[in-house]
Every structure is written in structure tokens, then in C-alpha cells.
Short mmCIF file of C-alpha atoms in Angstrom, two decimals:
data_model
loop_
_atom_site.label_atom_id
_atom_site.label_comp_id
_atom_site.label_asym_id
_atom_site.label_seq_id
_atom_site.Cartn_x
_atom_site.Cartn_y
_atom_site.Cartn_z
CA UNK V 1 0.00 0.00 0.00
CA UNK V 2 1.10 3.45 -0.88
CA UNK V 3 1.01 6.15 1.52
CA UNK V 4 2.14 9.97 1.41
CA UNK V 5 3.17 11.30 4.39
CA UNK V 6 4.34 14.71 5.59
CA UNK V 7 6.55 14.90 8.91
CA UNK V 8 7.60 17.99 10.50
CA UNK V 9 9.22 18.64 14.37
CA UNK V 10 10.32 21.60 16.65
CA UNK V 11 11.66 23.06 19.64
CA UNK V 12 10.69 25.97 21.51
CA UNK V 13 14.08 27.07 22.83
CA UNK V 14 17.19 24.92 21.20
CA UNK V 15 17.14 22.92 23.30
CA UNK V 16 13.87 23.41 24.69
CA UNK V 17 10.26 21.75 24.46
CA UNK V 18 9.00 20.30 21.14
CA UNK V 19 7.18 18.31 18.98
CA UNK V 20 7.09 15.47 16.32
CA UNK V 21 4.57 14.97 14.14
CA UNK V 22 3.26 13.48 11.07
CA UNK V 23 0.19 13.18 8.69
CA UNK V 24 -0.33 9.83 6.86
CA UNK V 25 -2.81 9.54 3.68
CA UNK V 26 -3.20 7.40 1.43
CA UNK V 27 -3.16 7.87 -2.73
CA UNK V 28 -6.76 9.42 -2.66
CA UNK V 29 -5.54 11.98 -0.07
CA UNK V 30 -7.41 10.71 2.26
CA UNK V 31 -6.29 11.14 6.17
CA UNK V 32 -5.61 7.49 8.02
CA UNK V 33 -3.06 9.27 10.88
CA UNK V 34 -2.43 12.80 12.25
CA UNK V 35 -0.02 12.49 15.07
CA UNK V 36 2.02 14.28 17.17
CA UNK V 37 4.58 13.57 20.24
CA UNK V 38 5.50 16.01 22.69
CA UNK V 39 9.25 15.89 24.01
CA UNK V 40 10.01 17.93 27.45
CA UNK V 41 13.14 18.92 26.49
CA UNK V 42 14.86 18.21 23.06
CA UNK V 43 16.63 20.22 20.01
CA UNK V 44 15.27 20.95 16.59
CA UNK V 45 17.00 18.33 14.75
CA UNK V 46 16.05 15.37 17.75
CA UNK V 47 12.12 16.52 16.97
CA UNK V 48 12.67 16.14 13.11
CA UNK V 49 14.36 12.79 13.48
CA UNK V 50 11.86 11.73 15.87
CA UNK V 51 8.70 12.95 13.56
CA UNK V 52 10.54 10.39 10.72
CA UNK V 53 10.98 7.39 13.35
CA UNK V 54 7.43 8.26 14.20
CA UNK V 55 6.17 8.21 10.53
CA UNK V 56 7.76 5.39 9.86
CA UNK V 57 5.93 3.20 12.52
CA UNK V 58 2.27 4.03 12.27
CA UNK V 59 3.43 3.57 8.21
CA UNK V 60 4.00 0.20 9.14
CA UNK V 61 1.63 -0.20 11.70
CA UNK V 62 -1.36 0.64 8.75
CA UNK V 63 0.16 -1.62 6.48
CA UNK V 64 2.60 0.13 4.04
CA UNK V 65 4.97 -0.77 1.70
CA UNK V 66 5.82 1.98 -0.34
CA UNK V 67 6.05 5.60 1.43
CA UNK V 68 6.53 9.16 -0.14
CA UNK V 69 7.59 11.05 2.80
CA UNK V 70 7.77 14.95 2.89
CA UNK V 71 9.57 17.17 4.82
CA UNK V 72 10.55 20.90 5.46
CA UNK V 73 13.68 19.89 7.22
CA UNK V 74 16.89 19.58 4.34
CA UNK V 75 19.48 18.78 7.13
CA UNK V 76 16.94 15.56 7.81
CA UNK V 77 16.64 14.72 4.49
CA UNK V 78 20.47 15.08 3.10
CA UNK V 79 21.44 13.21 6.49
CA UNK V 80 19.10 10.83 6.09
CA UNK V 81 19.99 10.18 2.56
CA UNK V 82 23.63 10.06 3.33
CA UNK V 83 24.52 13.11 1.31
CA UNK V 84 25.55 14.77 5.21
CA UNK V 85 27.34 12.93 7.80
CA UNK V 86 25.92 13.25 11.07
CA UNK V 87 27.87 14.03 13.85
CA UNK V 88 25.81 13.88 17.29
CA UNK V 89 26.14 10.79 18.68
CA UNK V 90 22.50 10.67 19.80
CA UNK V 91 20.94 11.48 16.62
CA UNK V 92 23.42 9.01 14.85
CA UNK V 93 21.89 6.27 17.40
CA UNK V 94 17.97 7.47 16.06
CA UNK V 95 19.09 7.75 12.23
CA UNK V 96 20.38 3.46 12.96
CA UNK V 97 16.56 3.10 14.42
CA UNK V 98 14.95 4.84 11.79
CA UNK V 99 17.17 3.20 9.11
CA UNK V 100 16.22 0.30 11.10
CA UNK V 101 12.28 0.72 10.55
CA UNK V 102 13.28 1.23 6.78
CA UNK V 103 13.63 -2.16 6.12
CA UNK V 104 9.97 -2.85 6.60
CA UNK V 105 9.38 -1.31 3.28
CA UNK V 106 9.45 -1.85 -0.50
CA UNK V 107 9.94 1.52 -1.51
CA UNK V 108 10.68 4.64 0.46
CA UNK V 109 11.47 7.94 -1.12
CA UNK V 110 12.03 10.90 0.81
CA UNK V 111 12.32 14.82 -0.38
CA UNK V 112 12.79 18.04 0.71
CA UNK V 113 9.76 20.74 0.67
CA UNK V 114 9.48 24.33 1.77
CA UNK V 115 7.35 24.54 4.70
CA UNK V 116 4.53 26.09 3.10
CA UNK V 117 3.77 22.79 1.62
CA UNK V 118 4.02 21.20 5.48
CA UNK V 119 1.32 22.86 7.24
CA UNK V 120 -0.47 20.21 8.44
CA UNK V 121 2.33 18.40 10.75
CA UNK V 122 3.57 21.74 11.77
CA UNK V 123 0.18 22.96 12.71
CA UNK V 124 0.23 19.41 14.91
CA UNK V 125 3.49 19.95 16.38
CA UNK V 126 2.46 23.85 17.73
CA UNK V 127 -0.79 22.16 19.06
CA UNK V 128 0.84 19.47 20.52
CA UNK V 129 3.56 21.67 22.46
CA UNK V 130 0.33 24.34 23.31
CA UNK V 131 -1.16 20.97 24.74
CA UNK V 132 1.40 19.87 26.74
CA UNK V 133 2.68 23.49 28.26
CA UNK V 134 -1.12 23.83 28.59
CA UNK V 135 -1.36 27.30 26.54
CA UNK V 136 -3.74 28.44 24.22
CA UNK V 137 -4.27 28.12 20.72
CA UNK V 138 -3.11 30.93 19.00
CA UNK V 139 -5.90 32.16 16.62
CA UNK V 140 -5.06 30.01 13.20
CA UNK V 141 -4.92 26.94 15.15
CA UNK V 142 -8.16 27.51 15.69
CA UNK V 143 -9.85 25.52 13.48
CA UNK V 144 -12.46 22.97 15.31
CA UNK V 145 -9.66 20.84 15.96
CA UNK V 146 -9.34 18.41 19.29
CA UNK V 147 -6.08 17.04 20.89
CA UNK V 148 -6.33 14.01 22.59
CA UNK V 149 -3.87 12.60 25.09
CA UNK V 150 -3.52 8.86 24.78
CA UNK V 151 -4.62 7.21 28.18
CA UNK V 152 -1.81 6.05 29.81
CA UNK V 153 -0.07 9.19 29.07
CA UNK V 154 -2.81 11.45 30.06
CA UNK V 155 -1.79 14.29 32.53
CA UNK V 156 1.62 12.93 32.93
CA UNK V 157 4.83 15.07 32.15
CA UNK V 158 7.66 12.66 31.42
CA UNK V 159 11.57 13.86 31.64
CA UNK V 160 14.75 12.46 29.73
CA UNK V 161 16.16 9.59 31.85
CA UNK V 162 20.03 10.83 32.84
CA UNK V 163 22.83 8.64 30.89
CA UNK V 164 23.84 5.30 33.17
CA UNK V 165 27.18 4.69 34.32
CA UNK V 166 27.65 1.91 31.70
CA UNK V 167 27.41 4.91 29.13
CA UNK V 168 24.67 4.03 27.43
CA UNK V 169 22.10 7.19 26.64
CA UNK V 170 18.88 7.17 28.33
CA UNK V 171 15.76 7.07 26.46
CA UNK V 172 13.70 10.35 26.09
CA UNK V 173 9.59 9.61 26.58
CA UNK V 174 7.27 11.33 24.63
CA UNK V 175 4.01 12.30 25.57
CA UNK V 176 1.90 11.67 22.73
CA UNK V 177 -1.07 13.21 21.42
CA UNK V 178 -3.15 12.59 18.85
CA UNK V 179 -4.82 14.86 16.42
CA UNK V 180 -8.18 13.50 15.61
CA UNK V 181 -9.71 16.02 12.85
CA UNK V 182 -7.66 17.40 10.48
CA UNK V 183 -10.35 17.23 7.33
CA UNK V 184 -10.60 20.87 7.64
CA UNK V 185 -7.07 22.21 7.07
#
């Protein structure tokens, strides 16, 4: 099964709170996922990585072999398509997991698009980060929209575990949320 997705993350402070997210459809255009994950405390590039890892597994979790993915991020995309090394060691570690999730597909092509042709994920990540800081909407969020915090996670702030003596990185939780509507973009 084909589906286009668009992925998008961010930070509010660098490093600071942020958000992955990403919109699945399939070849009609029509919506099967809008999701986003909020991260306490994370840099630009960990939310774009993390919108991509995330993309990837609800791809494969609805079935997909073959995936257009879109996203306003170049650094993501040339790193991901090996045209820029990466030099943080943590995102090095996600770009193995994501690479990783790749082999679960046929097909995966990936490209580069300016960010007025990615509104919908980054109109889930500012939700998602409003959400979780618990601040309004601004004004073009607005639009009959609702957030929905997955159960377990509900009303529960997670931090990035601290790196273990044996050197090994702790593993940053997300608190996910889920947007629910997005017909009306």
C-alpha cells in the first residue's frame, strides 16, 4: 500500500520543548493518521528525526509498503539520505533506528519541501507543544480541531532519563497526542 506522508518537528528554545509529528494519507488523499509527540526537552534536529521514526511506525503499523515522505527539514533529508554525515552521537543512534524501521518497506522515497507545503504536521506539532505546556491556541490553530492525550499518558509530564554509568544514553519519553480532525485544514 502506498502512503504519502508529511513529517515535520520543533523546539521551543534549542534545546527546549518540542514536537514530532506526522500526517499519513493514502493515494486518494485521504487522512488514516495525524499524530504528534510532545518531548520535554529536546533540540530541533532530535524533533525532526523523531517525527521520521514516528512516521515510519504508524506507516507500518497501517500496512505500508511503499512511502513518499515529505519534509521541510533539508538537514533531515540530506542526512538521512547520506549526502551529510551526522555528527551527534545521539541522533546518529535514532538515524540506525529509523534506518532500522526502513527495512519494513518496499519503496521509500524521501524529499525536501518548503514549509509552506508542510502545514499540516507543523500545525500538529504547535498544538501538541500548546497541549502539553497547557497554553492556548493561538488564533489560526483555531480551526475545530481536538487534541487528545492517549490514556496512559494522560496528565503525565515525562523527563529524559540521565545517561547510566555503563554509558549508554537514556531514552527520552514522549508524551503523545493525537490529532483526531484534520479534514478541515
Amino acid at each position: 500500500m502506498q502512503l504519502f506522508i508529511n513529517i515535520d518537528g520543533g523546539s521551543r528554545g534549542n534545546p527546549g520543548p518540542g514536537a514530532s509529528a506526522c500526517v499519513i494519507k493514502d493515494k486518494k488523499g485521504t487522512l488514516l493518521k495525524g499524530e504528534g509527540q510532545f518531548w520535554p526537552q529536546c533540540t530541533n534536529n532530535q524533533a525532526e528525526f523523531n517525527a521520521l521514526k514516528l512516521a515510519l511506525q504508524r506507516a507500518r503499523e497501517l500496512g505500508g509498503t511503499e512511502l513518499y515522505i515529505k519534509a521541510d527539514s533539508q538537514l533531515l533529508v540530506k542526512q538521512f539520505l547520506g549526502e551529510y554525515k551526522i555528527k551527534n552521537p545521539q541522533l546518529k543512534d535514532l538515524m540506525a533506528e529509523i534506518k532500522q524501521l526502513c527495512s519494513s518497506f518496499k519503496k521509500i522515497n524521501i524529499q525536501h519541501v518548503p514549509r509552506e507545503q508542510n502545514k499540516e504536521p507543523d500545525l500538529i506539532c504547535n498544538q501538541t507543544m500548546d497541549k502539553a505546556l497547557k497554553r492556548p491556541h493561538s488564533p489560526q490553530a483555531q480551526i475545530n480541531h481536538q487534541l487528545s492525550a492517549s490514556p496512559q499518558q494522560e496528565g503525565t509530564q515525562k523527563t529524559p532519563e540521565k545517561k547510566e554509568a555503563s554509558g549508554k544514553k537514556g531514552k527520552k519519553s514522549p508524551i503523545q497526542l493525537e490529532l483526531f480532525d484534520l479534514n478541515n485544514l
